[in-house]
Amino acid sequence: MRVEEGKKKRTAAEGKPKKGGLVSELLEWGKIIVFAAVAAFLINHFLIANSNIPTGSMENTIMAGSRVIGSRLHYTFGEVQRGDVAIFIYGYKCRNDGRVYRETEEGVCPDCGRADRRNQVIYYVKRVIGMPGDHIEIRRTGEVPAEEISKLPVRSESGMVPVGKLYVNGEEQEELYLPEPMLVDGAQFPEVDLTVPEDCYYMLGDNRNNSMDARYWGENNFVKRDKMLAKVYFKYWPLREIGPVK
C-alpha cells in the first residue's frame, strides 16, 4: 500500500510543469517573435515594397483597392526603365496642418517649416513614361464619340470629345495599357511639351482620364532617381485580381 502511494506521488510530481521549463519555452517563443519582426522589417525596408492602390488612376492595369508588391532590389542594383510600373515617394503630409506637398529642396513643409523627416511620407504608383533627357509631348490628334469615354462623365453638345497621343522623342507611343482614348482638350486635360531633366523621370497613370499625375504637379513635376523605391511586379489582393503587373 505504501509502495502504491509512493508511485502516485511520483506520478503527480512528474505531471506538474517545471518552472524552469516554462520560462525556457517562453524565452524561445520570444526569440522567434523578435526574429520574425526583425526579418519582416528588413524584408519590407530593403527587399520589397508593399503598397495599397486607393484610387483608379492605374486602371485597368491595377484596380482601385488592390494591393501590390514591388522589388526594392530592382532599383537598388538595377536601372529604371521606360514602361516600369513603380512605387515612388510623391511627397509628404504635414503632421501640423494635414497638407500634402511635393518634396522641397529645403526638406520642409512650405507652410509651417516642419522638416520632411517628421512628416508622413506619401507614396504613389504610376508608370514611367519619360526617362532623363527624353522629349515628352502629349498632342491633341482628333476626336472620338463621347460614349467611348467611360472612366469619368463627359459632356459634349456635338457628341464628340477631343483626344490625343503620347510622343517620346518625336515618336508616337502605342500605349496598349490605356483603358480608353486619352482626353486632350488643352485645359482640364492639357497638352504637354517638355524635356525630362537629368536624374529624373516623368510619371503618368494608365487611366489618363482620371489620374492625378505629372501633368498636374506644377513646376515640380518630375520624380528624382532617389525617390524611386521599387518596381511593381505582382498584385496579390483582391484574390480575383492576383497576377503579374506589366
Coordinates of N, CA and C in Angstrom, one line a residue:
M1 N 0.8 -1.2 0.0 CA 0.0 0.0 0.0 C 0.9 1.2 0.0
R2 N 1.9 1.2 0.8 CA 2.8 2.4 0.8 C 3.6 2.5 -0.5
V3 N 3.9 1.4 -1.1 CA 4.6 1.5 -2.4 C 3.7 2.1 -3.5
E4 N 2.4 1.8 -3.5 CA 1.4 2.4 -4.4 C 1.3 3.9 -4.2
E5 N 1.3 4.3 -2.9 CA 1.2 5.7 -2.6 C 2.4 6.4 -3.1
G6 N 3.6 5.8 -3.0 CA 4.8 6.4 -3.5 C 4.8 6.6 -5.0
K7 N 4.3 5.6 -5.7 CA 4.1 5.7 -7.1 C 3.2 6.9 -7.5
K8 N 2.1 7.0 -6.8 CA 1.2 8.0 -7.1 C 1.8 9.4 -6.9
K9 N 2.6 9.5 -5.8 CA 3.2 10.8 -5.6 C 4.2 11.2 -6.6
R10 N 5.0 10.1 -7.1 CA 5.9 10.4 -8.1 C 5.2 10.7 -9.4
T11 N 4.2 10.1 -9.7 CA 3.4 10.3 -11.0 C 2.8 11.7 -11.0
A12 N 2.3 12.2 -9.8 CA 1.7 13.5 -9.7 C 2.8 14.5 -9.9
A13 N 4.0 14.3 -9.3 CA 5.1 15.2 -9.4 C 5.6 15.3 -10.8
E14 N 5.6 14.2 -11.5 CA 6.1 14.2 -12.9 C 5.1 14.9 -13.8
G15 N 3.8 14.9 -13.4 CA 2.8 15.6 -14.3 C 2.8 17.1 -14.2
K16 N 3.5 17.7 -13.1 CA 3.5 19.1 -12.9 C 4.5 19.7 -13.8
P17 N 4.2 20.9 -14.5 CA 5.2 21.5 -15.4 C 6.3 22.1 -14.5
K18 N 7.5 21.9 -15.0 CA 8.6 22.5 -14.3 C 8.7 24.0 -14.6
K19 N 9.0 24.8 -13.5 CA 9.0 26.2 -13.7 C 10.1 26.7 -14.7
G20 N 11.2 26.0 -14.6 CA 12.3 26.4 -15.5 C 12.0 26.1 -16.9
G21 N 11.2 25.0 -17.1 CA 10.8 24.6 -18.5 C 9.9 25.6 -19.1
L22 N 9.0 26.1 -18.3 CA 8.0 27.1 -18.8 C 8.7 28.4 -19.2
V23 N 9.6 28.8 -18.3 CA 10.4 30.1 -18.6 C 11.2 29.9 -19.9
S24 N 11.8 28.7 -20.0 CA 12.6 28.5 -21.2 C 11.8 28.5 -22.5
E25 N 10.6 27.9 -22.4 CA 9.7 27.9 -23.5 C 9.3 29.3 -23.9
L26 N 8.9 30.1 -22.9 CA 8.5 31.5 -23.2 C 9.7 32.3 -23.8
L27 N 10.9 32.0 -23.4 CA 12.1 32.7 -24.0 C 12.2 32.3 -25.4
E28 N 12.0 31.0 -25.7 CA 12.2 30.6 -27.1 C 11.1 31.2 -28.0
W29 N 9.9 31.3 -27.5 CA 8.8 32.0 -28.3 C 9.2 33.5 -28.5
G30 N 9.7 34.1 -27.4 CA 10.1 35.5 -27.5 C 11.2 35.7 -28.6
K31 N 12.2 34.7 -28.7 CA 13.2 34.8 -29.7 C 12.6 34.7 -31.1
I32 N 11.7 33.8 -31.2 CA 11.0 33.6 -32.5 C 10.3 34.8 -33.0
I33 N 9.5 35.4 -32.0 CA 8.8 36.7 -32.4 C 9.7 37.8 -32.7
V34 N 10.8 38.0 -32.0 CA 11.8 39.0 -32.3 C 12.4 38.8 -33.6
F35 N 12.8 37.6 -33.9 CA 13.4 37.2 -35.2 C 12.5 37.5 -36.3
A36 N 11.2 37.1 -36.2 CA 10.2 37.3 -37.2 C 10.0 38.8 -37.5
A37 N 10.0 39.6 -36.4 CA 9.8 41.1 -36.5 C 10.9 41.7 -37.2
V38 N 12.2 41.3 -36.8 CA 13.4 41.9 -37.5 C 13.4 41.5 -39.0
A39 N 13.1 40.2 -39.2 CA 13.1 39.7 -40.6 C 12.1 40.5 -41.5
A40 N 10.9 40.7 -40.9 CA 9.8 41.4 -41.6 C 10.3 42.9 -41.9
F41 N 10.9 43.5 -40.9 CA 11.4 44.8 -41.1 C 12.4 44.9 -42.2
L42 N 13.4 44.0 -42.2 CA 14.4 44.0 -43.2 C 13.9 43.7 -44.6
I43 N 13.0 42.8 -44.7 CA 12.4 42.4 -46.0 C 11.6 43.6 -46.5
N44 N 10.8 44.3 -45.7 CA 9.9 45.3 -46.1 C 10.7 46.6 -46.4
H45 N 11.8 46.8 -45.8 CA 12.6 48.0 -46.0 C 13.7 47.9 -47.0
F46 N 14.2 46.7 -47.3 CA 15.3 46.6 -48.1 C 15.1 45.6 -49.3
L47 N 14.1 44.8 -49.2 CA 13.9 43.8 -50.3 C 12.6 44.1 -51.1
I48 N 11.5 44.3 -50.5 CA 10.3 44.5 -51.2 C 9.6 45.8 -50.7
A49 N 8.6 46.2 -51.4 CA 7.7 47.3 -51.0 C 6.3 46.9 -51.2
N50 N 5.5 47.1 -50.2 CA 4.1 46.6 -50.3 C 3.2 47.9 -50.3
S51 N 2.3 48.0 -51.3 CA 1.6 49.3 -51.5 C 0.1 49.0 -51.8
N52 N -0.7 49.8 -51.2 CA -2.2 49.8 -51.4 C -2.5 50.9 -52.5
I53 N -3.4 50.5 -53.4 CA -3.8 51.4 -54.5 C -5.2 52.0 -54.2
P54 N -5.3 53.2 -53.6 CA -6.6 53.7 -53.2 C -7.5 54.2 -54.3
T55 N -7.0 54.6 -55.4 CA -7.8 55.2 -56.5 C -7.7 54.4 -57.8
G56 N -8.4 54.8 -58.8 CA -8.5 54.2 -60.0 C -7.5 54.7 -61.1
S57 N -6.5 55.4 -60.6 CA -5.5 56.1 -61.5 C -4.7 55.1 -62.4
M58 N -4.6 53.9 -62.0 CA -3.8 52.9 -62.8 C -4.7 51.8 -63.4
E59 N -6.0 52.1 -63.4 CA -6.9 51.1 -64.1 C -6.7 51.1 -65.6
N60 N -6.8 50.0 -66.3 CA -7.2 48.7 -65.8 C -6.0 47.8 -65.4
T61 N -4.8 48.4 -65.4 CA -3.6 47.6 -65.0 C -3.7 47.2 -63.6
I62 N -4.1 48.1 -62.7 CA -4.2 47.9 -61.3 C -5.5 48.6 -60.9
M63 N -6.5 47.8 -60.3 CA -7.8 48.4 -60.0 C -7.7 49.0 -58.6
A64 N -8.6 50.0 -58.4 CA -8.7 50.6 -57.1 C -9.0 49.6 -56.0
G65 N -8.3 49.7 -54.9 CA -8.4 48.8 -53.8 C -7.5 47.6 -53.8
S66 N -6.7 47.5 -54.9 CA -5.7 46.4 -55.0 C -4.5 46.7 -54.1
R67 N -3.8 45.6 -53.8 CA -2.5 45.7 -53.2 C -1.5 45.0 -54.0
V68 N -0.3 45.7 -54.1 CA 0.8 45.2 -55.0 C 2.1 45.1 -54.2
I69 N 3.0 44.3 -54.8 CA 4.3 44.1 -54.2 C 5.4 44.5 -55.3
G70 N 6.3 45.3 -54.8 CA 7.4 45.7 -55.7 C 8.8 45.3 -55.2
S71 N 9.8 45.2 -56.1 CA 11.1 44.9 -55.7 C 12.0 46.1 -55.5
R72 N 12.4 46.3 -54.2 CA 13.3 47.4 -53.9 C 14.7 47.1 -54.5
L73 N 15.1 45.8 -54.6 CA 16.4 45.5 -55.1 C 16.5 45.8 -56.6
H74 N 15.4 45.8 -57.3 CA 15.5 46.1 -58.7 C 16.1 47.5 -58.9
Y75 N 15.6 48.5 -58.1 CA 16.2 49.9 -58.3 C 17.4 50.2 -57.5
T76 N 17.7 49.3 -56.5 CA 19.0 49.4 -55.8 C 20.2 49.0 -56.6
F77 N 20.0 47.9 -57.4 CA 21.1 47.4 -58.2 C 20.9 47.5 -59.7
G78 N 19.6 47.8 -60.1 CA 19.3 47.8 -61.5 C 18.9 49.3 -61.9
E79 N 18.4 49.4 -63.1 CA 18.1 50.7 -63.6 C 16.6 50.8 -63.8
V80 N 16.1 52.1 -63.7 CA 14.7 52.4 -64.1 C 14.6 52.3 -65.6
Q81 N 13.5 51.7 -66.0 CA 13.2 51.5 -67.5 C 11.9 52.2 -67.9
R82 N 11.9 52.7 -69.1 CA 10.6 53.2 -69.6 C 9.6 52.1 -69.6
G83 N 8.4 52.4 -69.1 CA 7.3 51.4 -69.0 C 7.2 50.7 -67.7
D84 N 8.2 50.9 -66.8 CA 8.0 50.3 -65.5 C 6.8 50.9 -64.8
V85 N 6.1 50.0 -64.0 CA 5.2 50.5 -63.0 C 5.9 50.6 -61.7
A86 N 6.0 51.7 -61.1 CA 6.9 52.0 -60.0 C 6.2 52.6 -58.8
I87 N 6.7 52.2 -57.6 CA 6.3 52.8 -56.4 C 7.4 53.9 -56.1
F88 N 7.0 55.1 -55.8 CA 7.9 56.2 -55.5 C 7.4 57.1 -54.5
I89 N 8.3 57.9 -53.9 CA 7.8 59.0 -53.0 C 7.3 60.2 -53.7
Y90 N 6.0 60.4 -53.6 CA 5.4 61.6 -54.2 C 5.7 62.9 -53.4
G91 N 5.6 62.8 -52.1 CA 5.8 63.9 -51.2 C 5.5 63.6 -49.8
Y92 N 4.9 64.5 -49.1 CA 4.7 64.4 -47.6 C 3.4 65.0 -47.2
K93 N 2.9 64.5 -46.1 CA 1.7 65.0 -45.5 C 2.1 65.7 -44.2
C94 N 2.0 67.0 -44.1 CA 2.4 67.7 -42.9 C 1.6 67.3 -41.7
R95 N 2.2 66.9 -40.6 CA 1.5 66.5 -39.4 C 0.9 67.7 -38.6
N96 N 1.3 68.9 -39.0 CA 0.7 70.0 -38.3 C -0.6 70.5 -38.9
D97 N -0.6 70.6 -40.2 CA -1.9 71.1 -40.9 C -2.5 70.1 -41.8
G98 N -1.9 68.9 -42.0 CA -2.5 67.9 -42.9 C -2.4 68.2 -44.4
R99 N -1.6 69.2 -44.7 CA -1.4 69.5 -46.2 C -0.5 68.5 -46.8
V100 N -0.8 68.0 -48.0 CA 0.1 67.2 -48.8 C 0.8 68.1 -49.7
Y101 N 2.2 67.9 -49.7 CA 3.0 68.8 -50.6 C 4.1 67.9 -51.2
R102 N 4.6 68.4 -52.4 CA 5.7 67.7 -53.0 C 7.0 68.0 -52.2
E103 N 8.0 67.1 -52.3 CA 9.2 67.4 -51.6 C 9.8 68.7 -52.0
T104 N 10.5 69.4 -51.1 CA 11.1 70.7 -51.4 C 12.6 70.5 -51.2
E105 N 13.4 71.4 -51.9 CA 14.8 71.4 -51.8 C 15.3 71.6 -50.4
E106 N 14.5 72.4 -49.6 CA 14.9 72.7 -48.2 C 14.5 71.5 -47.3
G107 N 13.6 70.6 -47.8 CA 13.3 69.5 -46.9 C 12.3 69.8 -45.8
V108 N 11.4 70.8 -46.1 CA 10.5 71.2 -45.1 C 9.1 71.5 -45.7
C109 N 8.1 71.5 -44.9 CA 6.8 71.9 -45.3 C 6.8 73.4 -45.7
P110 N 6.3 73.7 -46.9 CA 6.4 75.1 -47.3 C 5.5 76.1 -46.5
D111 N 4.5 75.5 -45.8 CA 3.7 76.4 -45.0 C 4.2 76.6 -43.6
C112 N 4.5 75.5 -42.9 CA 4.8 75.7 -41.4 C 6.3 75.5 -41.1
G113 N 7.1 75.0 -42.1 CA 8.5 74.8 -41.9 C 8.9 73.5 -41.2
R114 N 7.9 72.6 -41.0 CA 8.2 71.4 -40.3 C 9.1 70.5 -41.2
A115 N 10.1 69.8 -40.7 CA 11.0 69.0 -41.5 C 10.3 67.8 -42.1
D116 N 10.7 67.5 -43.4 CA 10.1 66.3 -44.0 C 10.2 65.0 -43.2
R117 N 11.3 64.8 -42.6 CA 11.6 63.6 -41.9 C 10.6 63.4 -40.7
R118 N 9.9 64.4 -40.3 CA 8.9 64.3 -39.2 C 7.5 64.2 -39.7
N119 N 7.3 64.3 -41.1 CA 6.0 64.2 -41.7 C 5.8 62.9 -42.3
Q120 N 4.5 62.6 -42.6 CA 4.1 61.3 -43.2 C 4.5 61.3 -44.7
V121 N 5.2 60.2 -45.0 CA 5.6 60.0 -46.4 C 4.4 59.6 -47.3
I122 N 4.2 60.2 -48.4 CA 3.1 59.8 -49.3 C 3.7 59.1 -50.5
Y123 N 3.3 57.8 -50.8 CA 3.8 57.0 -51.9 C 2.7 57.0 -53.0
Y124 N 3.2 57.0 -54.2 CA 2.3 56.9 -55.4 C 2.8 55.7 -56.2
V125 N 1.9 55.2 -57.0 CA 2.2 54.2 -58.0 C 1.8 54.7 -59.4
K126 N 2.8 54.8 -60.3 CA 2.5 55.3 -61.7 C 3.4 54.6 -62.6
R127 N 3.3 54.9 -63.9 CA 4.1 54.2 -64.9 C 5.2 55.2 -65.4
V128 N 6.4 54.7 -65.6 CA 7.5 55.6 -66.1 C 7.3 55.8 -67.6
I129 N 7.1 57.1 -67.9 CA 6.8 57.5 -69.3 C 8.1 58.2 -69.9
G130 N 8.7 59.1 -69.1 CA 9.8 59.8 -69.6 C 11.1 59.5 -68.8
M131 N 12.2 59.2 -69.6 CA 13.5 59.0 -69.0 C 14.3 60.2 -69.0
P132 N 15.4 60.3 -68.3 CA 16.3 61.5 -68.3 C 16.7 61.9 -69.7
G133 N 16.4 63.2 -70.1 CA 16.8 63.7 -71.4 C 15.7 63.5 -72.5
D134 N 14.6 62.7 -72.2 CA 13.5 62.5 -73.1 C 12.7 63.8 -73.4
H135 N 12.3 63.9 -74.6 CA 11.4 65.0 -75.0 C 10.0 64.4 -75.0
I136 N 9.1 64.8 -74.1 CA 7.8 64.3 -74.0 C 6.7 65.3 -74.5
E137 N 5.8 64.7 -75.3 CA 4.7 65.5 -75.9 C 3.4 64.7 -75.7
I138 N 2.4 65.5 -75.3 CA 1.0 64.9 -75.5 C 0.3 65.9 -76.4
R139 N -0.1 65.4 -77.6 CA -0.7 66.3 -78.6 C -2.1 65.9 -78.8
R140 N -2.9 66.9 -79.1 CA -4.3 66.6 -79.5 C -4.3 66.2 -80.9
T141 N -4.9 65.0 -81.2 CA -4.8 64.4 -82.6 C -6.1 64.2 -83.2
G142 N -7.2 64.4 -82.5 CA -8.5 64.2 -83.2 C -9.6 64.1 -82.2
E143 N -10.7 63.5 -82.6 CA -11.9 63.4 -81.8 C -12.5 62.0 -81.8
V144 N -13.2 61.6 -80.8 CA -13.9 60.3 -80.8 C -15.3 60.5 -80.2
P145 N -16.2 59.6 -80.4 CA -17.5 59.7 -79.8 C -17.4 59.7 -78.3
A146 N -18.2 60.6 -77.6 CA -18.2 60.7 -76.2 C -18.4 59.4 -75.5
E147 N -19.2 58.5 -76.1 CA -19.6 57.2 -75.4 C -18.3 56.3 -75.3
E148 N -17.3 56.6 -76.0 CA -16.0 55.8 -75.8 C -15.3 56.1 -74.5
I149 N -15.7 57.2 -73.9 CA -15.1 57.6 -72.6 C -16.0 57.1 -71.5
S150 N -15.5 56.2 -70.6 CA -16.3 55.7 -69.6 C -15.7 55.9 -68.2
K151 N -14.5 56.3 -68.1 CA -13.8 56.4 -66.8 C -14.2 57.6 -66.0
L152 N -14.9 58.6 -66.6 CA -15.5 59.7 -65.9 C -16.5 60.3 -66.9
P153 N -17.5 61.0 -66.3 CA -18.6 61.6 -67.1 C -18.1 62.7 -67.9
V154 N -18.4 62.7 -69.2 CA -18.1 63.9 -70.1 C -19.3 64.4 -70.8
R155 N -19.3 65.7 -71.1 CA -20.4 66.3 -71.8 C -19.9 66.9 -73.1
S156 N -20.7 66.7 -74.1 CA -20.4 67.3 -75.4 C -21.6 67.5 -76.2
E157 N -21.8 68.7 -76.6 CA -23.0 69.1 -77.4 C -23.0 68.4 -78.8
S158 N -21.8 68.3 -79.3 CA -21.6 67.6 -80.6 C -21.6 66.1 -80.6
G159 N -21.4 65.6 -79.3 CA -21.3 64.1 -79.2 C -19.9 63.6 -79.4
M160 N -19.0 64.5 -79.7 CA -17.6 64.2 -79.9 C -16.7 64.8 -78.8
V161 N -15.6 64.2 -78.5 CA -14.7 64.7 -77.5 C -13.2 64.7 -78.0
P162 N -12.4 65.7 -77.7 CA -11.0 65.7 -78.2 C -10.1 64.7 -77.5
V163 N -9.3 64.1 -78.2 CA -8.4 63.1 -77.7 C -7.0 63.3 -78.3
G164 N -6.0 62.6 -77.7 CA -4.6 62.8 -78.2 C -3.8 61.6 -78.0
K165 N -2.5 61.8 -78.3 CA -1.5 60.7 -78.3 C -0.3 61.2 -77.5
L166 N 0.5 60.2 -77.0 CA 1.8 60.5 -76.4 C 2.9 60.3 -77.4
Y167 N 3.9 61.2 -77.3 CA 5.0 61.2 -78.2 C 6.3 61.3 -77.3
V168 N 7.2 60.4 -77.6 CA 8.5 60.4 -76.9 C 9.6 60.6 -77.9
N169 N 10.3 61.7 -77.8 CA 11.4 62.0 -78.8 C 10.9 62.0 -80.2
G170 N 9.6 62.5 -80.3 CA 9.0 62.6 -81.7 C 8.3 61.4 -82.2
E171 N 8.4 60.3 -81.5 CA 7.8 59.1 -81.9 C 6.5 58.8 -81.2
E172 N 5.4 58.5 -81.9 CA 4.1 58.2 -81.3 C 4.3 56.9 -80.5
Q173 N 3.7 56.8 -79.3 CA 3.8 55.6 -78.5 C 2.5 54.8 -78.6
E174 N 2.6 53.5 -78.7 CA 1.5 52.6 -78.8 C 1.2 52.2 -77.3
E175 N 0.3 52.8 -76.7 CA 0.1 52.5 -75.2 C -1.1 51.5 -75.1
L176 N -0.8 50.3 -75.2 CA -1.8 49.3 -75.2 C -2.5 49.1 -73.8
Y177 N -1.8 49.7 -72.8 CA -2.3 49.5 -71.4 C -3.4 50.6 -71.1
L178 N -3.6 51.6 -72.0 CA -4.6 52.6 -71.7 C -6.0 51.9 -71.8
P179 N -6.9 52.2 -70.9 CA -8.2 51.6 -71.0 C -9.2 52.2 -72.0
E180 N -8.9 53.4 -72.4 CA -9.7 54.2 -73.4 C -8.9 55.3 -74.0
P181 N -9.4 56.0 -75.0 CA -8.7 57.1 -75.6 C -8.4 58.2 -74.6
M182 N -7.2 58.8 -74.7 CA -6.8 59.9 -73.8 C -7.4 61.2 -74.1
L183 N -8.2 61.8 -73.2 CA -8.7 63.1 -73.5 C -7.6 64.2 -73.5
V184 N -7.6 65.0 -74.5 CA -6.7 66.2 -74.6 C -7.5 67.4 -75.1
D185 N -7.9 68.3 -74.2 CA -8.6 69.4 -74.6 C -7.8 70.7 -74.4
G186 N -6.6 70.7 -73.9 CA -5.8 71.9 -73.7 C -6.1 72.6 -72.5
A187 N -7.1 72.1 -71.7 CA -7.5 72.8 -70.4 C -7.4 71.8 -69.3
Q188 N -8.6 71.2 -69.0 CA -8.6 70.2 -67.9 C -7.7 69.0 -68.2
F189 N -7.5 68.7 -69.5 CA -6.6 67.6 -69.9 C -5.6 68.3 -70.9
P190 N -4.5 68.7 -70.3 CA -3.6 69.6 -71.0 C -2.7 68.8 -72.1
E191 N -2.3 69.6 -73.0 CA -1.2 69.2 -73.9 C 0.1 69.4 -73.1
V192 N 1.1 68.6 -73.5 CA 2.4 68.6 -72.8 C 3.5 68.7 -73.8
D193 N 4.5 69.5 -73.5 CA 5.7 69.7 -74.3 C 6.9 70.0 -73.4
L194 N 7.7 69.0 -73.0 CA 8.7 69.2 -72.1 C 9.9 68.3 -72.3
T195 N 11.0 68.6 -71.6 CA 12.2 67.7 -71.6 C 12.5 67.3 -70.2
V196 N 12.7 66.0 -70.0 CA 12.9 65.4 -68.7 C 14.3 65.8 -68.2
P197 N 14.5 66.4 -67.1 CA 15.9 66.7 -66.6 C 16.7 65.4 -66.3
E198 N 18.0 65.6 -66.2 CA 18.8 64.5 -65.8 C 18.5 64.0 -64.4
D199 N 18.6 62.7 -64.2 CA 18.4 62.0 -62.9 C 16.9 62.2 -62.5
C200 N 16.0 62.3 -63.5 CA 14.6 62.5 -63.1 C 13.7 61.6 -64.1
Y201 N 12.5 61.5 -63.7 CA 11.5 60.6 -64.5 C 10.2 61.3 -64.6
Y202 N 9.5 61.1 -65.7 CA 8.1 61.6 -65.9 C 7.1 60.5 -65.7
M203 N 6.2 60.7 -64.8 CA 5.3 59.6 -64.4 C 3.8 59.9 -64.7
L204 N 3.1 59.0 -65.3 CA 1.7 59.1 -65.6 C 1.0 57.9 -65.2
G205 N -0.3 58.1 -64.9 CA -1.2 56.9 -64.6 C -1.7 56.3 -65.9
D206 N -2.0 55.0 -65.9 CA -2.6 54.4 -67.1 C -4.0 54.8 -67.4
N207 N -4.7 55.2 -66.3 CA -6.1 55.7 -66.5 C -6.0 57.3 -66.7
R208 N -5.5 57.7 -67.9 CA -5.2 59.1 -68.1 C -6.3 60.0 -67.9
N209 N -7.5 59.6 -68.1 CA -8.7 60.5 -67.9 C -9.1 60.6 -66.5
N210 N -8.5 59.9 -65.6 CA -8.8 60.1 -64.2 C -7.6 59.8 -63.3
S211 N -6.5 60.5 -63.6 CA -5.3 60.3 -62.8 C -4.6 61.6 -62.5
M212 N -4.3 61.8 -61.2 CA -3.6 63.0 -60.7 C -2.1 62.7 -60.8
D213 N -1.6 62.9 -62.0 CA -0.2 62.5 -62.3 C 0.7 63.8 -62.6
A214 N 1.8 63.5 -63.3 CA 2.8 64.6 -63.5 C 2.2 65.8 -64.3
R215 N 1.2 65.6 -65.1 CA 0.6 66.7 -65.8 C 0.0 67.8 -64.9
Y216 N -0.2 67.4 -63.6 CA -0.9 68.4 -62.7 C 0.0 68.7 -61.5
W217 N 1.2 68.4 -61.5 CA 2.1 68.6 -60.4 C 2.7 70.0 -60.4
G218 N 2.5 70.8 -61.4 CA 3.1 72.1 -61.4 C 4.5 72.1 -61.8
E219 N 5.3 73.0 -61.3 CA 6.7 73.1 -61.7 C 7.5 71.9 -61.3
N220 N 7.2 71.4 -60.1 CA 7.9 70.2 -59.6 C 7.3 68.9 -60.1
N221 N 7.3 68.7 -61.4 CA 6.5 67.6 -62.0 C 7.4 66.4 -62.4
F222 N 8.5 66.3 -61.8 CA 9.4 65.1 -62.1 C 9.7 64.4 -60.8
V223 N 10.0 63.1 -61.0 CA 10.4 62.3 -59.8 C 11.9 62.0 -59.9
K224 N 12.6 62.4 -58.8 CA 14.1 62.2 -58.8 C 14.4 60.7 -58.6
R225 N 15.6 60.3 -59.1 CA 16.0 58.9 -59.0 C 16.0 58.4 -57.6
D226 N 16.4 59.2 -56.6 CA 16.5 58.6 -55.3 C 15.1 58.5 -54.6
K227 N 14.1 59.0 -55.3 CA 12.7 58.8 -54.8 C 12.0 57.6 -55.4
M228 N 12.7 56.9 -56.4 CA 12.1 55.7 -57.0 C 12.4 54.5 -56.1
L229 N 11.4 53.9 -55.5 CA 11.6 52.9 -54.4 C 11.6 51.5 -55.0
A230 N 10.7 51.2 -55.8 CA 10.5 49.8 -56.2 C 9.8 49.6 -57.5
K231 N 10.2 48.6 -58.3 CA 9.4 48.2 -59.5 C 8.3 47.2 -59.1
V232 N 7.1 47.6 -59.5 CA 6.0 46.7 -59.1 C 6.0 45.5 -60.0
Y233 N 5.9 44.3 -59.4 CA 5.9 43.0 -60.1 C 4.6 42.3 -60.0
F234 N 3.9 42.4 -58.9 CA 2.8 41.5 -58.6 C 1.7 42.2 -57.8
K235 N 0.5 41.8 -58.2 CA -0.7 42.2 -57.4 C -1.3 41.0 -56.7
Y236 N -1.5 41.1 -55.4 CA -1.9 39.9 -54.6 C -3.3 40.1 -54.0
W237 N -3.9 41.3 -54.1 CA -5.2 41.5 -53.5 C -6.0 42.5 -54.3
P238 N -7.3 42.2 -54.5 CA -8.1 41.0 -54.1 C -7.7 39.7 -54.9
L239 N -8.0 38.6 -54.3 CA -7.5 37.3 -54.9 C -8.0 37.1 -56.3
R240 N -9.1 37.7 -56.7 CA -9.6 37.5 -58.1 C -8.7 38.3 -59.1
E241 N -7.9 39.2 -58.6 CA -7.0 40.0 -59.4 C -5.5 39.6 -59.3
I242 N -5.3 38.5 -58.6 CA -3.9 38.1 -58.4 C -3.2 37.8 -59.7
G243 N -1.9 38.3 -59.8 CA -1.2 38.1 -61.0 C -0.1 39.1 -61.2
P244 N 0.7 39.0 -62.3 CA 1.8 39.9 -62.6 C 1.3 41.2 -63.0
V245 N 2.1 42.3 -62.8 CA 1.8 43.6 -63.3 C 2.7 43.9 -64.4
K246 N 2.2 44.3 -65.6 CA 3.0 44.7 -66.7 C 2.7 46.1 -67.2

